[in-house]
Amino acid sequence: MKRIFDILLSLILLICFSTIIIFVSILVYLKMGSPIFFRQKRPGYREKIFGIYKFRTMTNETDTQGNLLPDKQRLVGLGKFIRSTSLDELPQLFNVLKGEMSFVGPRPLLIEYLDLYNDEQKRRHDVKPGITGWAQVNGRNAISWEQKFEYDIEYVDNQSFWLDLKILWLTFLKVIKRSDISSSSSVTMEKFTGSK
């Protein structure tokens, strides 16, 4: 039932948001150049690696040595607006349609984190990753990594169609309010370095 729901909803949203997706693509290209999309390898269900799609939100500005500037300096203007409105997540509808992701589930994180999880935290890969999840509606980037993983495991243990609907509704409210986009000390989330 969840897979059927994912397919139908992703198709409907891709059709409904097609104009916005095209418009944002043009803006990103004009303001930041190519590539328009940010693609990165992430672990999914049972740690199977796939490529996640997002709209690019950071410039490619570098320092005099050719190193990329810090995130805070590269996330400006259009990129900051795209991220604050969660428009950067729209391309993940293609990941859902392909079956690599679901609408609801633990967020797919970096491959480098796989060796840092303890046995309990690894259980977040017992379900498909999601565009949104229980951790996202309970603090997103404003809570600690440990709290995020606790919410992820709570979702794995209690997943249901009705819980998914609740999370989708709470996500809608979060997007409208533009809340919990950043952590308290960074424009994105600090990297996970393992639990003590």
mmCIF file of C-alpha atoms in Angstrom:
data_model
loop_
_atom_site.group_PDB
_atom_site.id
_atom_site.type_symbol
_atom_site.label_atom_id
_atom_site.label_comp_id
_atom_site.label_asym_id
_atom_site.label_seq_id
_atom_site.Cartn_x
_atom_site.Cartn_y
_atom_site.Cartn_z
ATOM 1 C CA MET A 1 0.000 0.000 0.000
ATOM 2 C CA LYS A 2 2.825 2.403 0.844
ATOM 3 C CA ARG A 3 4.543 1.843 -2.515
ATOM 4 C CA ILE A 4 1.284 2.444 -4.416
ATOM 5 C CA PHE A 5 0.751 5.634 -2.397
ATOM 6 C CA ASP A 6 4.319 6.775 -3.166
ATOM 7 C CA ILE A 7 3.906 6.197 -6.914
ATOM 8 C CA LEU A 8 0.535 7.925 -7.182
ATOM 9 C CA LEU A 9 1.460 10.916 -5.007
ATOM 10 C CA SER A 10 4.849 11.450 -6.689
ATOM 11 C CA LEU A 11 3.208 11.400 -10.141
ATOM 12 C CA ILE A 12 0.515 13.856 -9.024
ATOM 13 C CA LEU A 13 3.054 16.206 -7.418
ATOM 14 C CA LEU A 14 5.432 16.051 -10.392
ATOM 15 C CA ILE A 15 2.563 17.120 -12.638
ATOM 16 C CA CYS A 16 1.340 19.819 -10.219
ATOM 17 C CA PHE A 17 4.814 21.220 -9.570
ATOM 18 C CA SER A 18 6.204 20.807 -13.092
ATOM 19 C CA THR A 19 5.995 24.553 -13.768
ATOM 20 C CA ILE A 20 7.749 25.361 -10.469
ATOM 21 C CA ILE A 21 10.452 22.744 -11.130
ATOM 22 C CA ILE A 22 11.137 24.232 -14.582
ATOM 23 C CA PHE A 23 11.098 27.798 -13.193
ATOM 24 C CA VAL A 24 13.502 26.968 -10.342
ATOM 25 C CA SER A 25 15.771 25.102 -12.780
ATOM 26 C CA ILE A 26 16.006 28.207 -14.970
ATOM 27 C CA LEU A 27 16.682 30.473 -11.972
ATOM 28 C CA VAL A 28 19.426 28.188 -10.634
ATOM 29 C CA TYR A 29 21.057 28.052 -14.060
ATOM 30 C CA LEU A 30 20.923 31.840 -14.522
ATOM 31 C CA LYS A 31 22.105 32.694 -10.993
ATOM 32 C CA MET A 32 24.556 29.867 -10.234
ATOM 33 C CA GLY A 33 25.220 28.198 -13.572
ATOM 34 C CA SER A 34 25.449 24.459 -14.048
ATOM 35 C CA PRO A 35 24.916 21.917 -12.716
ATOM 36 C CA ILE A 36 21.312 22.708 -11.815
ATOM 37 C CA PHE A 37 20.912 19.600 -9.699
ATOM 38 C CA PHE A 38 22.999 18.432 -6.776
ATOM 39 C CA ARG A 39 23.469 14.647 -6.946
ATOM 40 C CA GLN A 40 25.141 12.669 -4.207
ATOM 41 C CA LYS A 41 25.495 8.992 -3.311
ATOM 42 C CA ARG A 42 23.531 8.038 -0.196
ATOM 43 C CA PRO A 43 22.734 4.724 1.562
ATOM 44 C CA GLY A 44 19.114 3.646 1.312
ATOM 45 C CA TYR A 45 17.094 0.565 2.251
ATOM 46 C CA ARG A 46 19.430 -2.096 3.710
ATOM 47 C CA GLU A 47 22.314 0.304 3.038
ATOM 48 C CA LYS A 48 21.988 -0.015 -0.748
ATOM 49 C CA ILE A 49 23.683 2.997 -2.349
ATOM 50 C CA PHE A 50 21.690 5.289 -4.662
ATOM 51 C CA GLY A 51 22.008 8.827 -6.044
ATOM 52 C CA ILE A 52 19.842 11.433 -4.341
ATOM 53 C CA TYR A 53 18.671 14.486 -6.321
ATOM 54 C CA LYS A 54 18.265 18.030 -5.035
ATOM 55 C CA PHE A 55 18.284 21.491 -6.519
ATOM 56 C CA ARG A 56 21.679 23.062 -6.109
ATOM 57 C CA THR A 57 21.650 25.768 -3.425
ATOM 58 C CA MET A 58 25.340 26.669 -3.027
ATOM 59 C CA THR A 59 27.692 28.518 -5.334
ATOM 60 C CA ASN A 60 31.078 27.150 -6.389
ATOM 61 C CA GLU A 61 33.027 30.093 -4.954
ATOM 62 C CA THR A 62 36.570 29.269 -3.846
ATOM 63 C CA ASP A 63 39.370 30.994 -1.966
ATOM 64 C CA THR A 64 42.706 32.008 -3.474
ATOM 65 C CA GLN A 65 44.014 28.427 -3.039
ATOM 66 C CA GLY A 66 41.072 26.979 -4.961
ATOM 67 C CA ASN A 67 39.308 25.527 -1.908
ATOM 68 C CA LEU A 68 35.550 25.868 -1.629
ATOM 69 C CA LEU A 69 34.460 28.621 0.727
ATOM 70 C CA PRO A 70 32.538 27.641 3.912
ATOM 71 C CA ASP A 71 28.856 26.689 3.459
ATOM 72 C CA LYS A 72 27.689 29.936 5.084
ATOM 73 C CA GLN A 73 29.455 32.028 2.439
ATOM 74 C CA ARG A 74 28.224 29.900 -0.479
ATOM 75 C CA LEU A 75 24.597 29.667 0.685
ATOM 76 C CA VAL A 76 23.270 33.113 -0.210
ATOM 77 C CA GLY A 77 20.443 34.802 -2.062
ATOM 78 C CA LEU A 78 18.541 32.384 -4.283
ATOM 79 C CA GLY A 79 20.109 29.294 -2.702
ATOM 80 C CA LYS A 80 19.091 30.374 0.789
ATOM 81 C CA PHE A 81 15.512 31.027 -0.406
ATOM 82 C CA ILE A 82 15.288 27.649 -2.179
ATOM 83 C CA ARG A 83 16.477 25.836 0.937
ATOM 84 C CA SER A 84 14.305 27.796 3.393
ATOM 85 C CA THR A 85 11.193 26.988 1.338
ATOM 86 C CA SER A 86 12.286 23.331 0.883
ATOM 87 C CA LEU A 87 12.081 23.729 -2.901
ATOM 88 C CA ASP A 88 15.477 22.019 -3.091
ATOM 89 C CA GLU A 89 13.759 18.755 -2.109
ATOM 90 C CA LEU A 90 11.419 18.666 -5.149
ATOM 91 C CA PRO A 91 13.769 16.613 -7.399
ATOM 92 C CA GLN A 92 13.575 13.808 -4.822
ATOM 93 C CA LEU A 93 10.125 13.074 -6.239
ATOM 94 C CA PHE A 94 12.057 11.248 -8.984
ATOM 95 C CA ASN A 95 13.831 9.169 -6.308
ATOM 96 C CA VAL A 96 10.427 8.238 -4.879
ATOM 97 C CA LEU A 97 9.059 7.350 -8.310
ATOM 98 C CA LYS A 98 12.096 5.115 -8.959
ATOM 99 C CA GLY A 99 11.520 3.318 -5.655
ATOM 100 C CA GLU A 100 14.794 4.445 -4.076
ATOM 101 C CA MET A 101 13.001 6.573 -1.509
ATOM 102 C CA SER A 102 9.580 6.935 0.081
ATOM 103 C CA PHE A 103 7.743 10.095 1.059
ATOM 104 C CA VAL A 104 8.181 9.215 4.731
ATOM 105 C CA GLY A 105 11.170 7.537 6.359
ATOM 106 C CA PRO A 106 14.530 8.360 7.941
ATOM 107 C CA ARG A 107 16.441 10.921 5.888
ATOM 108 C CA PRO A 108 19.235 9.384 3.743
ATOM 109 C CA LEU A 109 22.535 10.557 5.203
ATOM 110 C CA LEU A 110 26.155 10.461 4.045
ATOM 111 C CA ILE A 111 27.880 7.177 3.173
ATOM 112 C CA GLU A 112 30.733 8.091 5.497
ATOM 113 C CA TYR A 113 28.374 7.787 8.481
ATOM 114 C CA LEU A 114 27.751 4.069 7.935
ATOM 115 C CA ASP A 115 30.814 3.011 9.932
ATOM 116 C CA LEU A 116 29.939 5.431 12.746
ATOM 117 C CA TYR A 117 26.492 4.049 13.632
ATOM 118 C CA ASN A 118 26.028 1.748 16.593
ATOM 119 C CA ASP A 119 23.853 -1.360 16.130
ATOM 120 C CA GLU A 120 20.673 0.457 17.178
ATOM 121 C CA GLN A 121 21.280 3.438 14.899
ATOM 122 C CA LYS A 122 21.894 1.118 11.931
ATOM 123 C CA ARG A 123 18.262 0.000 12.176
ATOM 124 C CA ARG A 124 17.271 3.261 10.472
ATOM 125 C CA HIS A 125 18.141 1.415 7.227
ATOM 126 C CA ASP A 126 15.498 -1.265 7.860
ATOM 127 C CA VAL A 127 13.036 0.926 5.917
ATOM 128 C CA LYS A 128 13.330 3.085 2.809
ATOM 129 C CA PRO A 129 14.682 6.587 3.395
ATOM 130 C CA GLY A 130 12.190 9.411 3.083
ATOM 131 C CA ILE A 131 11.861 12.974 1.853
ATOM 132 C CA THR A 132 10.539 13.719 5.323
ATOM 133 C CA GLY A 133 10.414 11.751 8.542
ATOM 134 C CA TRP A 134 9.573 11.601 12.234
ATOM 135 C CA ALA A 135 12.852 13.341 13.126
ATOM 136 C CA GLN A 136 12.173 16.137 10.623
ATOM 137 C CA VAL A 137 8.838 17.070 12.189
ATOM 138 C CA ASN A 138 10.319 16.855 15.689
ATOM 139 C CA GLY A 139 13.175 19.298 15.304
ATOM 140 C CA ARG A 140 14.908 18.620 11.970
ATOM 141 C CA ASN A 141 18.316 20.353 12.124
ATOM 142 C CA ALA A 142 17.626 21.958 15.510
ATOM 143 C CA ILE A 143 18.083 18.707 17.486
ATOM 144 C CA SER A 144 21.146 16.546 18.148
ATOM 145 C CA TRP A 145 22.177 13.573 16.023
ATOM 146 C CA GLU A 146 21.321 11.203 18.882
ATOM 147 C CA GLN A 147 17.802 12.630 19.130
ATOM 148 C CA LYS A 148 17.380 12.306 15.360
ATOM 149 C CA PHE A 149 18.370 8.654 15.425
ATOM 150 C CA GLU A 150 16.019 7.969 18.356
ATOM 151 C CA TYR A 151 13.127 9.397 16.318
ATOM 152 C CA ASP A 152 14.240 7.362 13.266
ATOM 153 C CA ILE A 153 14.178 4.102 15.253
ATOM 154 C CA GLU A 154 10.862 5.050 16.830
ATOM 155 C CA TYR A 155 9.473 5.410 13.308
ATOM 156 C CA VAL A 156 10.935 2.053 12.206
ATOM 157 C CA ASP A 157 9.261 0.345 15.186
ATOM 158 C CA ASN A 158 5.897 2.081 14.818
ATOM 159 C CA GLN A 159 5.475 2.791 11.101
ATOM 160 C CA SER A 160 1.945 2.805 9.760
ATOM 161 C CA PHE A 161 -0.048 4.486 7.018
ATOM 162 C CA TRP A 162 -1.701 6.791 9.565
ATOM 163 C CA LEU A 163 1.633 7.805 11.071
ATOM 164 C CA ASP A 164 2.857 8.615 7.551
ATOM 165 C CA LEU A 165 -0.171 10.850 6.969
ATOM 166 C CA LYS A 166 0.453 12.596 10.295
ATOM 167 C CA ILE A 167 4.114 13.205 9.386
ATOM 168 C CA LEU A 168 3.174 14.545 5.944
ATOM 169 C CA TRP A 169 0.709 16.992 7.516
ATOM 170 C CA LEU A 170 3.242 18.150 10.131
ATOM 171 C CA THR A 171 5.846 18.526 7.366
ATOM 172 C CA PHE A 172 3.469 20.791 5.443
ATOM 173 C CA LEU A 173 3.110 22.988 8.532
ATOM 174 C CA LYS A 174 6.900 23.070 9.029
ATOM 175 C CA VAL A 175 7.459 24.129 5.412
ATOM 176 C CA ILE A 176 4.871 26.911 5.724
ATOM 177 C CA LYS A 177 6.550 28.185 8.916
ATOM 178 C CA ARG A 178 10.075 27.572 7.516
ATOM 179 C CA SER A 179 11.158 26.267 10.914
ATOM 180 C CA ASP A 180 14.207 24.200 12.014
ATOM 181 C CA ILE A 181 16.051 24.692 8.720
ATOM 182 C CA SER A 182 19.453 25.153 10.361
ATOM 183 C CA SER A 183 21.182 23.951 13.468
ATOM 184 C CA SER A 184 21.984 26.415 16.250
ATOM 185 C CA SER A 185 25.587 26.853 15.087
ATOM 186 C CA SER A 186 25.567 26.213 11.331
ATOM 187 C CA VAL A 187 23.575 26.975 8.162
ATOM 188 C CA THR A 188 23.357 23.228 7.644
ATOM 189 C CA MET A 189 23.770 20.378 10.138
ATOM 190 C CA GLU A 190 27.164 19.681 11.681
ATOM 191 C CA LYS A 191 28.706 16.399 10.537
ATOM 192 C CA PHE A 192 28.019 13.281 12.579
ATOM 193 C CA THR A 193 31.209 12.026 14.220
ATOM 194 C CA GLY A 194 29.787 9.069 16.148
ATOM 195 C CA SER A 195 27.931 8.715 19.427
ATOM 196 C CA LYS A 196 29.772 8.694 22.724
#
